[in-house]
GROMACS .gro file of C-alpha atoms in nm:
model
  212
    1MET     CA    1  -5.026   6.835  -0.197
    2ASN     CA    2  -5.017   6.712   0.160
    3GLU     CA    3  -4.773   6.819   0.398
    4ILE     CA    4  -4.626   6.468   0.399
    5ASP     CA    5  -4.564   6.471   0.000
    6TYR     CA    6  -4.290   6.751   0.054
    7TRP     CA    7  -4.043   6.523   0.183
    8ARG     CA    8  -3.995   6.351  -0.148
    9LEU     CA    9  -3.753   6.626  -0.142
   10SER     CA   10  -3.568   6.460   0.038
   11GLY     CA   11  -3.299   6.234  -0.092
   12GLU     CA   12  -3.196   6.099   0.203
   13LEU     CA   13  -3.373   6.059   0.580
   14SER     CA   14  -3.254   6.029   0.944
   15ILE     CA   15  -3.369   5.729   1.117
   16GLU     CA   16  -3.586   5.901   1.306
   17HIS     CA   17  -3.766   6.073   0.973
   18ALA     CA   18  -3.741   5.757   0.773
   19ALA     CA   19  -3.924   5.546   1.059
   20TYR     CA   20  -4.236   5.854   1.050
   21LEU     CA   21  -4.256   5.812   0.710
   22ILE     CA   22  -4.272   5.420   0.697
   23ILE     CA   23  -4.548   5.427   0.942
   24GLY     CA   24  -4.733   5.636   0.681
   25GLU     CA   25  -4.674   5.980   0.932
   26VAL     CA   26  -4.579   6.323   0.907
   27PRO     CA   27  -4.193   6.362   1.028
   28LYS     CA   28  -4.178   6.545   1.381
   29VAL     CA   29  -3.890   6.795   1.330
   30GLU     CA   30  -3.681   7.038   1.554
   31GLY     CA   31  -3.910   7.180   1.810
   32MET     CA   32  -4.155   6.906   1.814
   33VAL     CA   33  -3.956   6.677   2.014
   34GLU     CA   34  -3.991   6.561   2.371
   35TYR     CA   35  -3.667   6.544   2.582
   36ASP     CA   36  -3.601   6.348   2.933
   37GLU     CA   37  -3.440   6.467   3.246
   38ASN     CA   38  -3.107   6.432   3.148
   39GLY     CA   39  -3.168   6.626   2.816
   40GLU     CA   40  -3.176   6.372   2.578
   41VAL     CA   41  -3.467   6.333   2.303
   42ILE     CA   42  -3.703   6.132   2.307
   43PRO     CA   43  -3.899   6.050   2.003
   44VAL     CA   44  -4.252   6.182   2.005
   45GLN     CA   45  -4.443   5.836   1.965
   46LYS     CA   46  -4.172   5.649   2.164
   47GLU     CA   47  -4.456   5.504   2.418
   48GLY     CA   48  -4.791   5.619   2.214
   49ASN     CA   49  -4.731   5.424   1.899
   50PRO     CA   50  -4.566   5.062   1.846
   51LYS     CA   51  -4.567   5.080   1.459
   52PHE     CA   52  -4.309   5.342   1.551
   53VAL     CA   53  -4.116   5.138   1.774
   54ALA     CA   54  -4.074   4.851   1.543
   55THR     CA   55  -3.967   5.008   1.260
   56ILE     CA   56  -3.716   5.241   1.446
   57THR     CA   57  -3.563   4.967   1.634
   58GLY     CA   58  -3.569   4.729   1.284
   59MET     CA   59  -3.378   5.027   1.106
   60THR     CA   60  -3.145   5.085   1.402
   61ASN     CA   61  -3.082   4.681   1.427
   62ALA     CA   62  -3.024   4.638   1.041
   63ILE     CA   63  -2.762   4.964   1.011
   64ILE     CA   64  -2.569   4.798   1.335
   65SER     CA   65  -2.584   4.453   1.134
   66GLY     CA   66  -2.485   4.566   0.808
   67GLN     CA   67  -2.795   4.474   0.624
   68LEU     CA   68  -2.910   4.868   0.562
   69LYS     CA   69  -2.610   5.087   0.432
   70ALA     CA   70  -2.633   5.427   0.572
   71ASN     CA   71  -2.343   5.688   0.690
   72VAL     CA   72  -2.361   5.638   1.105
   73GLN     CA   73  -2.326   5.856   1.389
   74HIS     CA   74  -2.315   5.777   1.756
   75VAL     CA   75  -2.505   5.959   2.031
   76ILE     CA   76  -2.237   6.203   2.220
   77GLU     CA   77  -2.269   6.223   2.580
   78ASN     CA   78  -2.139   6.527   2.827
   79LYS     CA   79  -1.963   6.350   3.096
   80PHE     CA   80  -1.721   6.547   3.378
   81ASP     CA   81  -1.386   6.455   3.380
   82VAL     CA   82  -1.293   6.449   3.719
   83MET     CA   83  -0.910   6.499   3.668
   84ALA     CA   84  -0.930   6.788   3.436
   85GLU     CA   85  -1.211   6.927   3.619
   86LEU     CA   86  -1.410   6.997   3.335
   87TRP     CA   87  -1.682   6.875   3.106
   88VAL     CA   88  -1.590   6.678   2.795
   89GLU     CA   89  -1.783   6.536   2.491
   90ILE     CA   90  -1.742   6.136   2.483
   91GLU     CA   91  -1.851   5.941   2.153
   92THR     CA   92  -2.072   5.630   2.281
   93ASN     CA   93  -2.158   5.332   2.031
   94GLU     CA   94  -2.508   5.384   2.042
   95VAL     CA   95  -2.650   5.493   1.714
   96ASP     CA   96  -2.754   5.815   1.693
   97ARG     CA   97  -3.120   5.843   1.502
   98GLN     CA   98  -3.170   6.157   1.399
   99ARG     CA   99  -2.793   6.245   1.304
  100THR     CA  100  -2.796   5.913   1.124
  101MET     CA  101  -2.833   5.908   0.752
  102VAL     CA  102  -2.977   5.663   0.522
  103SER     CA  103  -3.060   5.753   0.113
  104VAL     CA  104  -3.403   5.686   0.011
  105PRO     CA  105  -3.267   5.413  -0.255
  106GLU     CA  106  -3.103   5.209   0.003
  107LEU     CA  107  -3.371   5.224   0.265
  108LYS     CA  108  -3.645   5.143  -0.016
  109LYS     CA  109  -3.389   4.851  -0.116
  110TRP     CA  110  -3.381   4.735   0.228
  111LEU     CA  111  -3.775   4.785   0.262
  112SER     CA  112  -3.867   4.584   0.024
  113SER     CA  113  -3.589   4.317   0.090
  114ASN     CA  114  -3.789   4.268   0.381
  115GLY     CA  115  -4.165   4.227   0.188
  116LEU     CA  116  -4.259   4.582   0.317
  117GLU     CA  117  -4.311   4.865   0.066
  118PRO     CA  118  -4.509   5.120   0.210
  119ASP     CA  119  -4.695   5.410   0.034
  120PHE     CA  120  -4.468   5.723   0.084
  121PHE     CA  121  -4.203   5.533  -0.090
  122PHE     CA  122  -4.353   5.313  -0.308
  123PRO     CA  123  -4.669   5.528  -0.461
  124GLU     CA  124  -4.636   5.357  -0.781
  125LYS     CA  125  -4.751   5.039  -0.625
  126SER     CA  126  -5.067   5.183  -0.420
  127PRO     CA  127  -5.328   5.404  -0.670
  128VAL     CA  128  -5.451   5.671  -0.462
  129LEU     CA  129  -5.844   5.638  -0.378
  130ASP     CA  130  -6.075   5.922  -0.544
  131TYR     CA  131  -6.165   6.041  -0.262
  132LEU     CA  132  -5.814   6.060  -0.120
  133ASP     CA  133  -5.641   6.215  -0.386
  134PRO     CA  134  -5.617   6.608  -0.341
  135SER     CA  135  -5.664   6.636  -0.739
  136HIS     CA  136  -5.953   6.487  -0.769
  137PRO     CA  137  -6.258   6.760  -0.824
  138ARG     CA  138  -6.464   6.622  -0.540
  139TYR     CA  139  -6.178   6.582  -0.272
  140ALA     CA  140  -6.308   6.670   0.075
  141PRO     CA  141  -6.019   6.728   0.307
  142LYS     CA  142  -6.224   6.646   0.628
  143LEU     CA  143  -6.351   6.318   0.457
  144ALA     CA  144  -6.002   6.249   0.351
  145ALA     CA  145  -5.867   6.344   0.712
  146ALA     CA  146  -6.107   6.098   0.913
  147ILE     CA  147  -6.022   5.818   0.699
  148HIS     CA  148  -5.616   5.878   0.747
  149ALA     CA  149  -5.702   5.944   1.078
  150TRP     CA  150  -5.880   5.593   1.100
  151LEU     CA  151  -5.594   5.392   0.944
  152ALA     CA  152  -5.340   5.565   1.118
  153ILE     CA  153  -5.456   5.514   1.483
  154GLY     CA  154  -5.495   5.104   1.416
  155ASP     CA  155  -5.703   4.899   1.734
  156ASP     CA  156  -5.786   4.928   2.043
  157SER     CA  157  -5.508   4.727   2.116
  158THR     CA  158  -5.262   5.009   2.007
  159LEU     CA  159  -5.406   5.294   2.196
  160LYS     CA  160  -5.214   5.230   2.570
  161GLY     CA  161  -5.486   5.355   2.761
  162LYS     CA  162  -5.604   5.628   2.555
  163SER     CA  163  -5.959   5.616   2.401
  164PRO     CA  164  -6.006   5.652   2.062
  165LYS     CA  165  -6.114   5.962   2.035
  166GLN     CA  166  -5.817   6.090   2.220
  167ALA     CA  167  -5.604   5.931   1.984
  168LEU     CA  168  -5.765   6.052   1.665
  169ASP     CA  169  -5.764   6.390   1.771
  170LYS     CA  170  -5.405   6.370   1.856
  171TRP     CA  171  -5.312   6.267   1.537
  172LEU     CA  172  -5.567   6.490   1.351
  173ARG     CA  173  -5.393   6.825   1.511
  174GLU     CA  174  -5.074   6.689   1.453
  175ASN     CA  175  -5.182   6.627   1.095
  176ALA     CA  176  -5.421   6.930   1.041
  177ALA     CA  177  -5.211   7.122   0.798
  178GLY     CA  178  -5.178   6.850   0.509
  179PHE     CA  179  -5.581   6.901   0.515
  180ASN     CA  180  -5.644   7.262   0.549
  181MET     CA  181  -5.763   7.251   0.866
  182ILE     CA  182  -5.587   7.532   0.996
  183ASP     CA  183  -5.615   7.898   1.093
  184SER     CA  184  -5.437   8.223   0.954
  185ASP     CA  185  -5.209   8.193   1.291
  186GLY     CA  186  -5.111   7.768   1.167
  187ASN     CA  187  -5.287   7.634   1.482
  188PRO     CA  188  -5.537   7.337   1.413
  189VAL     CA  189  -5.919   7.438   1.375
  190ASN     CA  190  -6.127   7.307   1.694
  191GLN     CA  191  -6.473   7.222   1.511
  192ALA     CA  192  -6.318   7.074   1.196
  193VAL     CA  193  -6.092   6.861   1.405
  194GLU     CA  194  -6.386   6.754   1.614
  195ASP     CA  195  -6.596   6.675   1.307
  196CYS     CA  196  -6.335   6.469   1.211
  197SER     CA  197  -6.305   6.259   1.518
  198LYS     CA  198  -6.642   6.191   1.521
  199VAL     CA  199  -6.679   6.033   1.188
  200ALA     CA  200  -6.342   5.844   1.239
  201ASN     CA  201  -6.467   5.733   1.602
  202TRP     CA  202  -6.547   5.394   1.638
  203ASN     CA  203  -6.602   5.368   1.987
  204LEU     CA  204  -6.966   5.549   2.002
  205GLY     CA  205  -7.008   5.440   2.384
  206GLY     CA  206  -6.673   5.630   2.472
  207GLY     CA  207  -6.431   5.599   2.754
  208SER     CA  208  -6.071   5.423   2.721
  209PRO     CA  209  -6.033   5.067   2.575
  210LYS     CA  210  -6.073   4.804   2.817
  211THR     CA  211  -5.725   4.635   2.870
  212PRO     CA  212  -5.720   4.304   2.682
   0.00000   0.00000   0.00000
């Protein structure tokens, strides 16, 4: 079973985790996030993956408008109260994308109503090809990893200045565990990542993609 499959055990998901799963990627968990200069959490793929940005924005807007039912939590900010001379927590009107939870049935209903049935949430509609099926007797993890990486990255227009090789390497390292490409310490095996990215790399000339 791939790493992403274990997320099927969750009956409800945060907006952020659901967005990763909708675009077919393993959600980032605590310890795998970035923070801005104010200490606010920044989703790891906020700038690097247009699919993630579009998905998390669409979900948030649907929750605000009432199209998608959710247990809404708002962002809490720490502000200094001059009169009291102490820091206080103030609830804002901004939806907290990490603490707001959506049930999987409600999420699937909303996705279907928008004509979307991503593989993770609708596996019955997406038959697994033999060479991507871990239960197949001739399943080759590196082959599957290369194909999944190629599908996940998209075309040159989504790379934000990175070369395809760099983007593929990054994806493969983040998802190495799901393809048995990690060492005894849980770190990605460099040679395995290199092998897969070479197979999946469509820009054989090298270099960053040209700006359209």
